[in-house]
Amino acid sequence: MNNGLPLKKRFSLNTSHTRLMETIQMVDLKNQYLKIKSEIDAEISKVLHSSAFINGPAVKEFQTALEEYLSVKHVIPCANGTDALQVSLMALDLQPGDEVITTPFTFFATAEVLALLKLTPVFVDVEENSFNINANKIEEAITNKTKAILPVHLFGQCADMEKITSLAAKYNLFVIEDACQAIGADFIFSNGKRKKAGTIGDAGCVSFFPSKNLGCYGDGGAIFTDNDELAQRLRCIVNHGMFTRYYHDMIGVNSRLDTIQAAILKVKLPYLNDYNQARQQVAKYYNQAFASHKNIITPYQTDNSTHIFHQYTLRLLGKNRENIIKKMAEKGIPVMIYYPVPLHLQKAFSYLGIKTGELPISERLCNEVLSLPIHTEMSEKQLAYITHTFLSLL
Ligand SMILES: *Cc1c(COP(=O)(O)O)cnc(C)c1O
């Protein structure tokens, strides 16, 4: 827990090798909150006094503000990022047995929703450098059952949406972007044009889980689309398939963004660019500290996307990763593995019958990657301590 002491008091002054007085966190939500406390508290209080807890005015206000920020026609708020993905697939009317091409190197939810809807996930291996789906390997995975491509913009950097959307056009496939880790990132087309992550495919999905780059104080999510008809279906499905109260046109779900969460997000959205920049500064510090170290491959930066560093994930070569993580923990530094097992080797997907060795790059990355603390409140002293400690263990 953070006790809110001024930063300089939280570190031993001269040496960055001694233990900090406080534990470093992967994400520091408390200090971020304290900086905007008066605004947040006022907006929450407004909701409490209005008692409009479901679909109160803040939901529409946040929706409109986000549409403007993203330059997208429709934002459909919903309960979480997983629902955003599920509802998108439902709205596109995919049928059991339809195949959806996606990446095995992602959070489980990406493919979980496919299985839930009895769709077949078809995993295409990732690029070794960007960690994102290898767009050059998608075409060979397309069959006459393929209906959609579901790329993930992993760790805050966009997959190759130019190649993906052109393949989708060629084979008449839908594209649903899992932009849960990339809100605010720009995809840069070869003609220089930029579009926000999640606004390029037929639908884009985000999560406002507290630790995401734009996080609320509970669960939240949203779907983006420029397609009026699809937006209509999405709005209907998140609301029990209903437009007119108690008249249900289709089977839907109950997936709403709480008014309180929308009020919090409305306050935080204007800070999103600053938050993303703060993360980029942290990444820059790490990159410089680790540059040209023979055991470390720092995160790759593609030309066609900005990187908003939802995670700072490096590859550690020729070292005992588990041992280093344990030693870092002893020094008060949390280190995480995103992700330890690729989806095709998860027990829950064993029914697909995909064997070890079939998606070798994802499998290798799962054994090499390691994510260091990154958030909007990190100080240079924390960074010095983390980098010195990490390097001393290699
Ligand atoms: C966080 C996340 C999700 C799920 O979002 P929730 O809001 O937790 O349901 C899905 N996909 C990816 C890539 C994520 O990072």
mmCIF file of C-alpha atoms and ligand atoms in Angstrom:
data_model
loop_
_atom_site.group_PDB
_atom_site.id
_atom_site.type_symbol
_atom_site.label_atom_id
_atom_site.label_comp_id
_atom_site.label_asym_id
_atom_site.label_seq_id
_atom_site.Cartn_x
_atom_site.Cartn_y
_atom_site.Cartn_z
ATOM 1 C CA MET A 1 0.000 0.000 0.000
ATOM 2 C CA ASN A 2 1.096 3.475 -0.756
ATOM 3 C CA ASN A 3 1.027 5.912 2.128
ATOM 4 C CA GLY A 4 1.241 9.027 -0.007
ATOM 5 C CA LEU A 5 4.636 10.247 1.206
ATOM 6 C CA PRO A 6 6.452 12.632 -1.096
ATOM 7 C CA LEU A 7 8.459 10.621 -3.601
ATOM 8 C CA LYS A 8 11.877 11.579 -2.319
ATOM 9 C CA LYS A 9 11.042 10.171 1.081
ATOM 10 C CA ARG A 10 10.119 6.866 -0.411
ATOM 11 C CA PHE A 11 13.621 6.081 -1.609
ATOM 12 C CA SER A 12 16.919 5.714 0.132
ATOM 13 C CA LEU A 13 18.690 8.824 -0.977
ATOM 14 C CA ASN A 14 22.072 7.892 -2.325
ATOM 15 C CA THR A 15 22.042 4.386 -3.524
ATOM 16 C CA SER A 16 19.510 2.895 -5.822
ATOM 17 C CA HIS A 17 20.635 -0.612 -4.811
ATOM 18 C CA THR A 18 19.211 -0.619 -1.331
ATOM 19 C CA ARG A 19 15.678 -1.659 -0.751
ATOM 20 C CA LEU A 20 12.969 0.954 -1.148
ATOM 21 C CA MET A 21 10.889 1.852 1.843
ATOM 22 C CA GLU A 22 7.770 0.914 -0.061
ATOM 23 C CA THR A 23 6.809 -1.815 -2.450
ATOM 24 C CA ILE A 24 6.716 -0.861 -6.104
ATOM 25 C CA GLN A 25 3.481 -1.843 -7.807
ATOM 26 C CA MET A 26 2.845 -3.042 -11.352
ATOM 27 C CA VAL A 27 0.206 -0.286 -11.486
ATOM 28 C CA ASP A 28 -0.227 2.581 -9.022
ATOM 29 C CA LEU A 29 -3.904 3.476 -9.170
ATOM 30 C CA LYS A 30 -4.013 5.178 -5.789
ATOM 31 C CA ASN A 31 -1.574 7.990 -6.559
ATOM 32 C CA GLN A 32 -3.176 8.491 -9.960
ATOM 33 C CA TYR A 33 -6.539 8.882 -8.217
ATOM 34 C CA LEU A 34 -5.184 11.312 -5.630
ATOM 35 C CA LYS A 35 -4.107 13.703 -8.393
ATOM 36 C CA ILE A 36 -7.657 13.976 -9.759
ATOM 37 C CA LYS A 37 -9.497 13.220 -6.526
ATOM 38 C CA SER A 38 -11.567 16.396 -6.349
ATOM 39 C CA GLU A 39 -12.906 15.967 -9.896
ATOM 40 C CA ILE A 40 -13.605 12.263 -9.442
ATOM 41 C CA ASP A 41 -15.247 12.659 -6.056
ATOM 42 C CA ALA A 42 -17.474 15.452 -7.335
ATOM 43 C CA GLU A 43 -18.656 13.397 -10.324
ATOM 44 C CA ILE A 44 -19.311 10.302 -8.223
ATOM 45 C CA SER A 45 -21.207 12.407 -5.716
ATOM 46 C CA LYS A 46 -23.326 13.831 -8.524
ATOM 47 C CA VAL A 47 -24.339 10.311 -9.541
ATOM 48 C CA LEU A 48 -25.117 9.362 -5.940
ATOM 49 C CA HIS A 49 -27.338 12.411 -5.543
ATOM 50 C CA SER A 50 -29.123 11.760 -8.834
ATOM 51 C CA SER A 51 -29.629 8.043 -8.047
ATOM 52 C CA ALA A 52 -29.528 7.438 -11.812
ATOM 53 C CA PHE A 53 -27.264 4.428 -11.405
ATOM 54 C CA ILE A 54 -28.276 2.713 -14.640
ATOM 55 C CA ASN A 55 -28.000 4.610 -17.932
ATOM 56 C CA GLY A 56 -27.680 7.953 -16.180
ATOM 57 C CA PRO A 57 -26.602 11.046 -18.132
ATOM 58 C CA ALA A 58 -22.870 10.394 -17.563
ATOM 59 C CA VAL A 59 -23.037 7.284 -19.754
ATOM 60 C CA LYS A 60 -24.160 9.251 -22.808
ATOM 61 C CA GLU A 61 -21.774 12.111 -21.977
ATOM 62 C CA PHE A 62 -18.818 9.757 -21.810
ATOM 63 C CA GLN A 63 -19.957 7.995 -24.983
ATOM 64 C CA THR A 64 -20.054 11.292 -26.874
ATOM 65 C CA ALA A 65 -16.689 12.430 -25.519
ATOM 66 C CA LEU A 66 -15.088 9.129 -26.515
ATOM 67 C CA GLU A 67 -16.639 9.259 -30.008
ATOM 68 C CA GLU A 68 -15.066 12.657 -30.414
ATOM 69 C CA TYR A 69 -11.670 11.571 -29.057
ATOM 70 C CA LEU A 70 -11.557 8.571 -31.386
ATOM 71 C CA SER A 71 -13.173 10.247 -34.412
ATOM 72 C CA VAL A 72 -15.542 7.310 -34.648
ATOM 73 C CA LYS A 73 -19.271 7.467 -35.366
ATOM 74 C CA HIS A 74 -20.489 5.142 -32.650
ATOM 75 C CA VAL A 75 -19.297 4.132 -29.202
ATOM 76 C CA ILE A 76 -21.474 1.511 -27.536
ATOM 77 C CA PRO A 77 -20.653 1.313 -23.814
ATOM 78 C CA CYS A 78 -20.936 -2.095 -22.181
ATOM 79 C CA ALA A 79 -19.992 -3.930 -18.997
ATOM 80 C CA ASN A 80 -16.437 -5.082 -19.768
ATOM 81 C CA GLY A 81 -14.005 -5.865 -22.571
ATOM 82 C CA THR A 82 -14.949 -9.536 -22.731
ATOM 83 C CA ASP A 83 -18.597 -8.618 -23.307
ATOM 84 C CA ALA A 84 -17.527 -6.094 -25.947
ATOM 85 C CA LEU A 85 -15.907 -8.948 -27.882
ATOM 86 C CA GLN A 86 -18.813 -11.336 -27.356
ATOM 87 C CA VAL A 87 -21.466 -8.797 -28.314
ATOM 88 C CA SER A 88 -19.526 -7.813 -31.463
ATOM 89 C CA LEU A 89 -19.416 -11.435 -32.591
ATOM 90 C CA MET A 90 -23.129 -11.840 -31.840
ATOM 91 C CA ALA A 91 -24.007 -8.693 -33.786
ATOM 92 C CA LEU A 92 -22.173 -9.963 -36.875
ATOM 93 C CA ASP A 93 -24.445 -13.001 -36.786
ATOM 94 C CA LEU A 94 -21.661 -15.569 -36.883
ATOM 95 C CA GLN A 95 -22.910 -19.152 -36.719
ATOM 96 C CA PRO A 96 -21.656 -22.173 -34.771
ATOM 97 C CA GLY A 97 -18.754 -23.759 -36.632
ATOM 98 C CA ASP A 98 -17.688 -20.535 -38.322
ATOM 99 C CA GLU A 99 -13.949 -19.985 -38.075
ATOM 100 C CA VAL A 100 -12.370 -16.846 -36.665
ATOM 101 C CA ILE A 101 -8.669 -16.210 -37.145
ATOM 102 C CA THR A 102 -6.875 -14.824 -34.118
ATOM 103 C CA THR A 103 -3.614 -14.832 -32.183
ATOM 104 C CA PRO A 104 -2.557 -17.415 -29.582
ATOM 105 C CA PHE A 105 -0.436 -14.826 -27.723
ATOM 106 C CA THR A 106 -3.049 -12.779 -25.864
ATOM 107 C CA PHE A 107 -5.248 -12.735 -22.793
ATOM 108 C CA PHE A 108 -7.619 -15.703 -22.649
ATOM 109 C CA ALA A 109 -10.802 -13.627 -23.173
ATOM 110 C CA THR A 110 -9.988 -12.987 -26.845
ATOM 111 C CA ALA A 111 -10.590 -16.625 -27.765
ATOM 112 C CA GLU A 112 -12.824 -17.549 -24.836
ATOM 113 C CA VAL A 113 -15.745 -15.644 -26.362
ATOM 114 C CA LEU A 114 -15.281 -17.517 -29.643
ATOM 115 C CA ALA A 115 -15.610 -20.848 -27.886
ATOM 116 C CA LEU A 116 -18.558 -19.579 -25.864
ATOM 117 C CA LEU A 117 -20.419 -18.812 -29.102
ATOM 118 C CA LYS A 118 -19.389 -22.205 -30.567
ATOM 119 C CA LEU A 119 -17.177 -20.507 -33.123
ATOM 120 C CA THR A 120 -13.841 -22.129 -33.950
ATOM 121 C CA PRO A 121 -10.705 -20.180 -33.063
ATOM 122 C CA VAL A 122 -8.024 -20.585 -35.724
ATOM 123 C CA PHE A 123 -4.719 -19.483 -34.282
ATOM 124 C CA VAL A 124 -2.130 -17.871 -36.520
ATOM 125 C CA ASP A 125 1.327 -17.453 -35.036
ATOM 126 C CA VAL A 126 2.692 -14.033 -34.090
ATOM 127 C CA GLU A 127 5.609 -11.932 -35.269
ATOM 128 C CA GLU A 128 8.651 -12.483 -33.099
ATOM 129 C CA ASN A 129 9.418 -8.779 -32.843
ATOM 130 C CA SER A 130 6.012 -7.065 -32.445
ATOM 131 C CA PHE A 131 4.275 -9.960 -30.596
ATOM 132 C CA ASN A 132 1.215 -9.305 -32.797
ATOM 133 C CA ILE A 133 -0.464 -11.698 -35.247
ATOM 134 C CA ASN A 134 1.670 -12.252 -38.341
ATOM 135 C CA ALA A 135 -0.511 -10.797 -41.088
ATOM 136 C CA ASN A 136 1.604 -12.584 -43.716
ATOM 137 C CA LYS A 137 0.489 -15.945 -42.333
ATOM 138 C CA ILE A 138 -3.236 -15.191 -42.228
ATOM 139 C CA GLU A 139 -4.045 -15.963 -45.864
ATOM 140 C CA GLU A 140 -2.917 -19.591 -45.636
ATOM 141 C CA ALA A 141 -5.251 -20.073 -42.647
ATOM 142 C CA ILE A 142 -8.347 -18.887 -44.508
ATOM 143 C CA THR A 143 -10.841 -21.631 -45.427
ATOM 144 C CA ASN A 144 -14.399 -21.546 -46.746
ATOM 145 C CA LYS A 145 -15.570 -21.510 -43.118
ATOM 146 C CA THR A 146 -13.567 -18.409 -42.183
ATOM 147 C CA LYS A 147 -15.846 -15.496 -41.354
ATOM 148 C CA ALA A 148 -13.731 -13.037 -39.406
ATOM 149 C CA ILE A 149 -10.273 -11.951 -38.284
ATOM 150 C CA LEU A 150 -9.803 -10.932 -34.663
ATOM 151 C CA PRO A 151 -6.426 -9.216 -34.247
ATOM 152 C CA VAL A 152 -5.225 -8.080 -30.827
ATOM 153 C CA HIS A 153 -3.168 -4.911 -30.399
ATOM 154 C CA LEU A 154 -0.978 -6.496 -27.772
ATOM 155 C CA PHE A 155 0.657 -4.452 -25.016
ATOM 156 C CA GLY A 156 -0.424 -1.175 -26.647
ATOM 157 C CA GLN A 157 0.847 -1.458 -30.219
ATOM 158 C CA CYS A 158 -1.381 -2.073 -33.241
ATOM 159 C CA ALA A 159 -1.277 -5.195 -35.364
ATOM 160 C CA ASP A 160 -0.785 -4.632 -39.094
ATOM 161 C CA MET A 161 -4.299 -3.368 -39.797
ATOM 162 C CA GLU A 162 -3.488 -2.340 -43.351
ATOM 163 C CA LYS A 163 -2.676 -5.905 -44.390
ATOM 164 C CA ILE A 164 -5.447 -7.346 -42.258
ATOM 165 C CA THR A 165 -8.181 -5.110 -43.664
ATOM 166 C CA SER A 166 -7.030 -5.671 -47.249
ATOM 167 C CA LEU A 167 -7.117 -9.459 -46.739
ATOM 168 C CA ALA A 168 -10.538 -9.120 -45.155
ATOM 169 C CA ALA A 169 -11.772 -7.175 -48.178
ATOM 170 C CA LYS A 170 -10.334 -9.771 -50.570
ATOM 171 C CA TYR A 171 -12.023 -12.708 -48.793
ATOM 172 C CA ASN A 172 -15.114 -10.860 -47.568
ATOM 173 C CA LEU A 173 -14.335 -11.294 -43.872
ATOM 174 C CA PHE A 174 -15.268 -9.209 -40.867
ATOM 175 C CA VAL A 175 -12.539 -7.622 -38.763
ATOM 176 C CA ILE A 176 -13.028 -7.217 -35.028
ATOM 177 C CA GLU A 177 -10.185 -5.501 -33.214
ATOM 178 C CA ASP A 178 -9.355 -6.451 -29.654
ATOM 179 C CA ALA A 179 -8.063 -3.017 -28.646
ATOM 180 C CA CYS A 180 -8.381 -3.677 -24.909
ATOM 181 C CA GLN A 181 -4.704 -2.857 -24.375
ATOM 182 C CA ALA A 182 -4.386 -0.092 -26.949
ATOM 183 C CA ILE A 183 -6.893 2.693 -26.312
ATOM 184 C CA GLY A 184 -5.454 5.895 -27.736
ATOM 185 C CA ALA A 185 -2.778 4.227 -29.890
ATOM 186 C CA ASP A 186 -2.627 5.361 -33.523
ATOM 187 C CA PHE A 187 -2.346 3.023 -36.479
ATOM 188 C CA ILE A 188 -0.405 4.756 -39.262
ATOM 189 C CA PHE A 189 -1.311 3.745 -42.824
ATOM 190 C CA SER A 190 1.327 3.713 -45.568
ATOM 191 C CA ASN A 191 -0.142 6.947 -46.966
ATOM 192 C CA GLY A 192 0.508 8.604 -43.605
ATOM 193 C CA LYS A 193 -3.129 8.644 -42.523
ATOM 194 C CA ARG A 194 -3.738 7.812 -38.877
ATOM 195 C CA LYS A 195 -6.638 6.071 -37.170
ATOM 196 C CA LYS A 196 -7.158 5.198 -33.535
ATOM 197 C CA ALA A 197 -6.839 1.569 -32.491
ATOM 198 C CA GLY A 198 -10.264 -0.046 -32.536
ATOM 199 C CA THR A 199 -11.724 2.256 -35.206
ATOM 200 C CA ILE A 200 -10.265 0.502 -38.241
ATOM 201 C CA GLY A 201 -12.096 -2.829 -38.461
ATOM 202 C CA ASP A 202 -15.863 -3.411 -38.576
ATOM 203 C CA ALA A 203 -15.889 -3.222 -34.790
ATOM 204 C CA GLY A 204 -13.312 -2.474 -32.105
ATOM 205 C CA CYS A 205 -13.452 -3.569 -28.489
ATOM 206 C CA VAL A 206 -11.947 -1.994 -25.393
ATOM 207 C CA SER A 207 -11.864 -2.685 -21.689
ATOM 208 C CA PHE A 208 -11.883 -0.111 -18.902
ATOM 209 C CA PHE A 209 -10.592 -2.622 -16.332
ATOM 210 C CA PRO A 210 -8.809 -0.512 -13.674
ATOM 211 C CA SER A 211 -5.270 -1.330 -14.826
ATOM 212 C CA LYS A 212 -5.905 -0.623 -18.523
ATOM 213 C CA ASN A 213 -4.557 2.633 -19.976
ATOM 214 C CA LEU A 214 -8.008 4.174 -19.540
ATOM 215 C CA GLY A 215 -9.340 2.388 -16.479
ATOM 216 C CA CYS A 216 -12.407 2.919 -14.336
ATOM 217 C CA TYR A 217 -12.859 1.836 -10.707
ATOM 218 C CA GLY A 218 -14.535 -1.465 -11.460
ATOM 219 C CA ASP A 219 -15.463 -3.176 -14.713
ATOM 220 C CA GLY A 220 -16.298 -1.397 -17.935
ATOM 221 C CA GLY A 221 -15.979 -1.735 -21.695
ATOM 222 C CA ALA A 222 -17.045 -0.354 -25.048
ATOM 223 C CA ILE A 223 -17.432 -1.239 -28.708
ATOM 224 C CA PHE A 224 -16.569 1.158 -31.554
ATOM 225 C CA THR A 225 -17.944 1.165 -35.073
ATOM 226 C CA ASP A 226 -18.532 3.523 -37.993
ATOM 227 C CA ASN A 227 -21.316 1.296 -39.336
ATOM 228 C CA ASP A 228 -24.787 2.670 -38.451
ATOM 229 C CA GLU A 229 -26.593 -0.613 -38.912
ATOM 230 C CA LEU A 230 -24.081 -2.564 -36.865
ATOM 231 C CA ALA A 231 -24.196 0.088 -34.134
ATOM 232 C CA GLN A 232 -27.955 -0.362 -33.969
ATOM 233 C CA ARG A 233 -27.599 -4.137 -33.522
ATOM 234 C CA LEU A 234 -24.849 -3.711 -30.919
ATOM 235 C CA ARG A 235 -26.997 -1.311 -28.865
ATOM 236 C CA CYS A 236 -29.878 -3.741 -29.106
ATOM 237 C CA ILE A 237 -27.831 -6.783 -28.037
ATOM 238 C CA VAL A 238 -26.252 -5.131 -24.968
ATOM 239 C CA ASN A 239 -29.803 -4.346 -23.853
ATOM 240 C CA HIS A 240 -31.512 -7.774 -23.949
ATOM 241 C CA GLY A 241 -32.187 -7.466 -27.679
ATOM 242 C CA MET A 242 -34.650 -4.697 -26.946
ATOM 243 C CA PHE A 243 -35.286 -1.237 -28.371
ATOM 244 C CA THR A 244 -38.805 -0.704 -27.144
ATOM 245 C CA ARG A 245 -39.144 -1.670 -23.527
ATOM 246 C CA TYR A 246 -40.361 -5.261 -23.139
ATOM 247 C CA TYR A 247 -40.374 -5.910 -26.891
ATOM 248 C CA HIS A 248 -37.398 -8.128 -27.713
ATOM 249 C CA ASP A 249 -36.237 -8.337 -31.324
ATOM 250 C CA MET A 250 -33.353 -10.726 -30.744
ATOM 251 C CA ILE A 251 -31.493 -12.658 -28.092
ATOM 252 C CA GLY A 252 -29.105 -10.342 -26.317
ATOM 253 C CA VAL A 253 -27.335 -9.962 -23.008
ATOM 254 C CA ASN A 254 -27.360 -7.532 -20.109
ATOM 255 C CA SER A 255 -24.149 -5.587 -20.525
ATOM 256 C CA ARG A 256 -24.179 -1.982 -19.340
ATOM 257 C CA LEU A 257 -21.549 0.486 -18.261
ATOM 258 C CA ASP A 258 -22.524 1.694 -14.759
ATOM 259 C CA THR A 259 -23.265 5.402 -14.467
ATOM 260 C CA ILE A 260 -20.653 5.739 -11.717
ATOM 261 C CA GLN A 261 -18.007 4.116 -13.916
ATOM 262 C CA ALA A 262 -18.990 6.335 -16.849
ATOM 263 C CA ALA A 263 -18.678 9.409 -14.598
ATOM 264 C CA ILE A 264 -15.152 8.320 -13.609
ATOM 265 C CA LEU A 265 -14.201 7.664 -17.239
ATOM 266 C CA LYS A 266 -15.562 11.052 -18.283
ATOM 267 C CA VAL A 267 -13.131 12.663 -15.839
ATOM 268 C CA LYS A 268 -10.203 10.478 -16.886
ATOM 269 C CA LEU A 269 -10.594 10.600 -20.690
ATOM 270 C CA PRO A 270 -9.070 14.121 -21.034
ATOM 271 C CA TYR A 271 -5.963 12.763 -19.270
ATOM 272 C CA LEU A 272 -5.580 9.718 -21.518
ATOM 273 C CA ASN A 273 -2.994 11.255 -23.837
ATOM 274 C CA ASP A 274 -0.931 12.393 -20.840
ATOM 275 C CA TYR A 275 -1.244 8.962 -19.262
ATOM 276 C CA ASN A 276 -0.074 7.294 -22.459
ATOM 277 C CA GLN A 277 2.824 9.728 -22.728
ATOM 278 C CA ALA A 278 3.853 9.034 -19.143
ATOM 279 C CA ARG A 279 3.985 5.334 -19.984
ATOM 280 C CA GLN A 280 6.052 6.099 -23.103
ATOM 281 C CA GLN A 281 8.527 8.004 -20.918
ATOM 282 C CA VAL A 282 8.879 4.998 -18.638
ATOM 283 C CA ALA A 283 9.449 2.754 -21.657
ATOM 284 C CA LYS A 284 12.085 5.137 -22.964
ATOM 285 C CA TYR A 285 13.922 5.008 -19.643
ATOM 286 C CA TYR A 286 13.869 1.203 -19.635
ATOM 287 C CA ASN A 287 14.930 1.054 -23.299
ATOM 288 C CA GLN A 288 17.940 3.258 -22.637
ATOM 289 C CA ALA A 289 18.945 1.354 -19.518
ATOM 290 C CA PHE A 290 18.765 -2.001 -21.294
ATOM 291 C CA ALA A 291 20.049 -0.941 -24.716
ATOM 292 C CA SER A 292 22.448 -3.438 -26.256
ATOM 293 C CA HIS A 293 22.483 -5.746 -23.223
ATOM 294 C CA LYS A 294 23.167 -9.173 -24.664
ATOM 295 C CA ASN A 295 20.479 -10.960 -22.645
ATOM 296 C CA ILE A 296 17.689 -8.458 -23.228
ATOM 297 C CA ILE A 297 15.574 -7.696 -26.281
ATOM 298 C CA THR A 298 13.693 -4.480 -25.554
ATOM 299 C CA PRO A 299 10.183 -3.970 -26.999
ATOM 300 C CA TYR A 300 10.066 -3.509 -30.751
ATOM 301 C CA GLN A 301 8.618 -0.322 -32.183
ATOM 302 C CA THR A 302 6.899 -0.764 -35.549
ATOM 303 C CA ASP A 303 6.678 2.076 -38.085
ATOM 304 C CA ASN A 304 2.941 1.681 -38.564
ATOM 305 C CA SER A 305 1.747 2.191 -35.002
ATOM 306 C CA THR A 306 2.391 4.283 -31.970
ATOM 307 C CA HIS A 307 3.032 2.262 -28.812
ATOM 308 C CA ILE A 308 1.177 3.238 -25.652
ATOM 309 C CA PHE A 309 2.852 0.606 -23.477
ATOM 310 C CA HIS A 310 0.012 -1.020 -21.654
ATOM 311 C CA GLN A 311 2.846 -3.317 -20.677
ATOM 312 C CA TYR A 312 6.609 -2.990 -20.933
ATOM 313 C CA THR A 313 7.435 -6.492 -22.057
ATOM 314 C CA LEU A 314 10.970 -7.507 -22.876
ATOM 315 C CA ARG A 315 12.495 -10.822 -23.900
ATOM 316 C CA LEU A 316 15.078 -12.333 -21.619
ATOM 317 C CA LEU A 317 17.522 -14.659 -23.354
ATOM 318 C CA GLY A 318 19.781 -17.297 -21.821
ATOM 319 C CA LYS A 319 18.820 -16.623 -18.200
ATOM 320 C CA ASN A 320 16.717 -18.363 -15.585
ATOM 321 C CA ARG A 321 13.625 -16.194 -15.755
ATOM 322 C CA GLU A 322 11.822 -17.654 -12.744
ATOM 323 C CA ASN A 323 14.874 -17.199 -10.553
ATOM 324 C CA ILE A 324 15.249 -13.557 -11.587
ATOM 325 C CA ILE A 325 11.566 -12.879 -10.947
ATOM 326 C CA LYS A 326 11.905 -14.409 -7.487
ATOM 327 C CA LYS A 327 14.939 -12.262 -6.696
ATOM 328 C CA MET A 328 13.223 -9.127 -7.979
ATOM 329 C CA ALA A 329 10.263 -9.896 -5.712
ATOM 330 C CA GLU A 330 12.638 -10.205 -2.758
ATOM 331 C CA LYS A 331 13.809 -6.668 -3.550
ATOM 332 C CA GLY A 332 10.244 -5.385 -3.656
ATOM 333 C CA ILE A 333 9.852 -5.277 -7.432
ATOM 334 C CA PRO A 334 6.930 -7.120 -8.977
ATOM 335 C CA VAL A 335 7.587 -8.705 -12.357
ATOM 336 C CA MET A 336 4.864 -10.439 -14.319
ATOM 337 C CA ILE A 337 4.737 -12.894 -17.199
ATOM 338 C CA TYR A 338 2.214 -11.860 -19.822
ATOM 339 C CA TYR A 339 1.555 -14.605 -20.886
ATOM 340 C CA PRO A 340 3.029 -17.872 -19.618
ATOM 341 C CA VAL A 341 0.997 -20.237 -21.839
ATOM 342 C CA PRO A 342 -0.170 -19.574 -25.420
ATOM 343 C CA LEU A 343 -3.892 -20.090 -25.894
ATOM 344 C CA HIS A 344 -3.584 -23.179 -28.111
ATOM 345 C CA LEU A 345 -1.805 -24.986 -25.256
ATOM 346 C CA GLN A 346 -4.284 -23.958 -22.567
ATOM 347 C CA LYS A 347 -6.146 -26.906 -21.078
ATOM 348 C CA ALA A 348 -9.483 -25.280 -21.951
ATOM 349 C CA PHE A 349 -8.539 -25.385 -25.653
ATOM 350 C CA SER A 350 -7.128 -28.917 -25.653
ATOM 351 C CA TYR A 351 -10.255 -29.980 -27.581
ATOM 352 C CA LEU A 352 -8.856 -28.150 -30.608
ATOM 353 C CA GLY A 353 -6.060 -30.736 -30.735
ATOM 354 C CA ILE A 354 -3.272 -28.251 -31.472
ATOM 355 C CA LYS A 355 0.095 -29.645 -30.378
ATOM 356 C CA THR A 356 3.227 -28.114 -28.913
ATOM 357 C CA GLY A 357 5.461 -27.006 -31.756
ATOM 358 C CA GLU A 358 2.656 -25.971 -34.103
ATOM 359 C CA LEU A 359 2.872 -22.262 -33.235
ATOM 360 C CA PRO A 360 6.543 -22.074 -32.317
ATOM 361 C CA ILE A 361 6.996 -18.320 -32.039
ATOM 362 C CA SER A 362 4.169 -17.839 -29.552
ATOM 363 C CA GLU A 363 5.450 -20.815 -27.590
ATOM 364 C CA ARG A 364 8.980 -19.416 -27.472
ATOM 365 C CA LEU A 365 7.804 -15.937 -26.490
ATOM 366 C CA CYS A 366 5.812 -17.382 -23.594
ATOM 367 C CA ASN A 367 9.095 -18.759 -22.261
ATOM 368 C CA GLU A 368 11.091 -15.571 -22.808
ATOM 369 C CA VAL A 369 8.878 -12.595 -21.974
ATOM 370 C CA LEU A 370 8.828 -10.653 -18.768
ATOM 371 C CA SER A 371 6.942 -7.461 -17.946
ATOM 372 C CA LEU A 372 8.300 -4.759 -15.648
ATOM 373 C CA PRO A 373 6.202 -2.275 -13.655
ATOM 374 C CA ILE A 374 4.824 0.506 -15.835
ATOM 375 C CA HIS A 375 2.220 3.097 -14.957
ATOM 376 C CA THR A 376 1.521 6.796 -14.947
ATOM 377 C CA GLU A 377 2.967 7.580 -11.524
ATOM 378 C CA MET A 378 6.503 6.186 -11.770
ATOM 379 C CA SER A 379 9.390 8.330 -10.637
ATOM 380 C CA GLU A 380 12.904 8.382 -11.981
ATOM 381 C CA LYS A 381 14.143 7.014 -8.679
ATOM 382 C CA GLN A 382 11.838 4.047 -8.901
ATOM 383 C CA LEU A 383 13.040 3.447 -12.435
ATOM 384 C CA ALA A 384 16.681 3.700 -11.415
ATOM 385 C CA TYR A 385 16.096 1.222 -8.621
ATOM 386 C CA ILE A 386 14.261 -1.228 -10.894
ATOM 387 C CA THR A 387 16.781 -1.075 -13.727
ATOM 388 C CA HIS A 388 19.829 -1.311 -11.467
ATOM 389 C CA THR A 389 18.350 -4.210 -9.567
ATOM 390 C CA PHE A 390 17.338 -6.026 -12.729
ATOM 391 C CA LEU A 391 20.696 -5.560 -14.436
ATOM 392 C CA SER A 392 22.562 -6.659 -11.308
ATOM 393 C CA LEU A 393 20.719 -10.000 -11.459
ATOM 394 C CA LEU A 394 21.651 -10.777 -15.073
HETATM 395 C C1 LIG B 1 -8.323 -6.918 -20.568
HETATM 396 C C2 LIG B 1 -8.451 -7.658 -21.837
HETATM 397 C C3 LIG B 1 -9.656 -8.262 -22.224
HETATM 398 C C4 LIG B 1 -10.856 -8.372 -21.336
HETATM 399 O O1 LIG B 1 -11.319 -7.220 -20.771
HETATM 400 P P1 LIG B 1 -12.217 -7.288 -19.443
HETATM 401 O O2 LIG B 1 -12.725 -5.904 -19.282
HETATM 402 O O3 LIG B 1 -11.339 -7.730 -18.331
HETATM 403 O O4 LIG B 1 -13.318 -8.260 -19.704
HETATM 404 C C5 LIG B 1 -9.711 -8.852 -23.477
HETATM 405 N N1 LIG B 1 -8.647 -8.874 -24.289
HETATM 406 C C6 LIG B 1 -7.475 -8.335 -23.935
HETATM 407 C C7 LIG B 1 -6.334 -8.378 -24.898
HETATM 408 C C8 LIG B 1 -7.332 -7.722 -22.694
HETATM 409 O O5 LIG B 1 -6.141 -7.207 -22.344
#
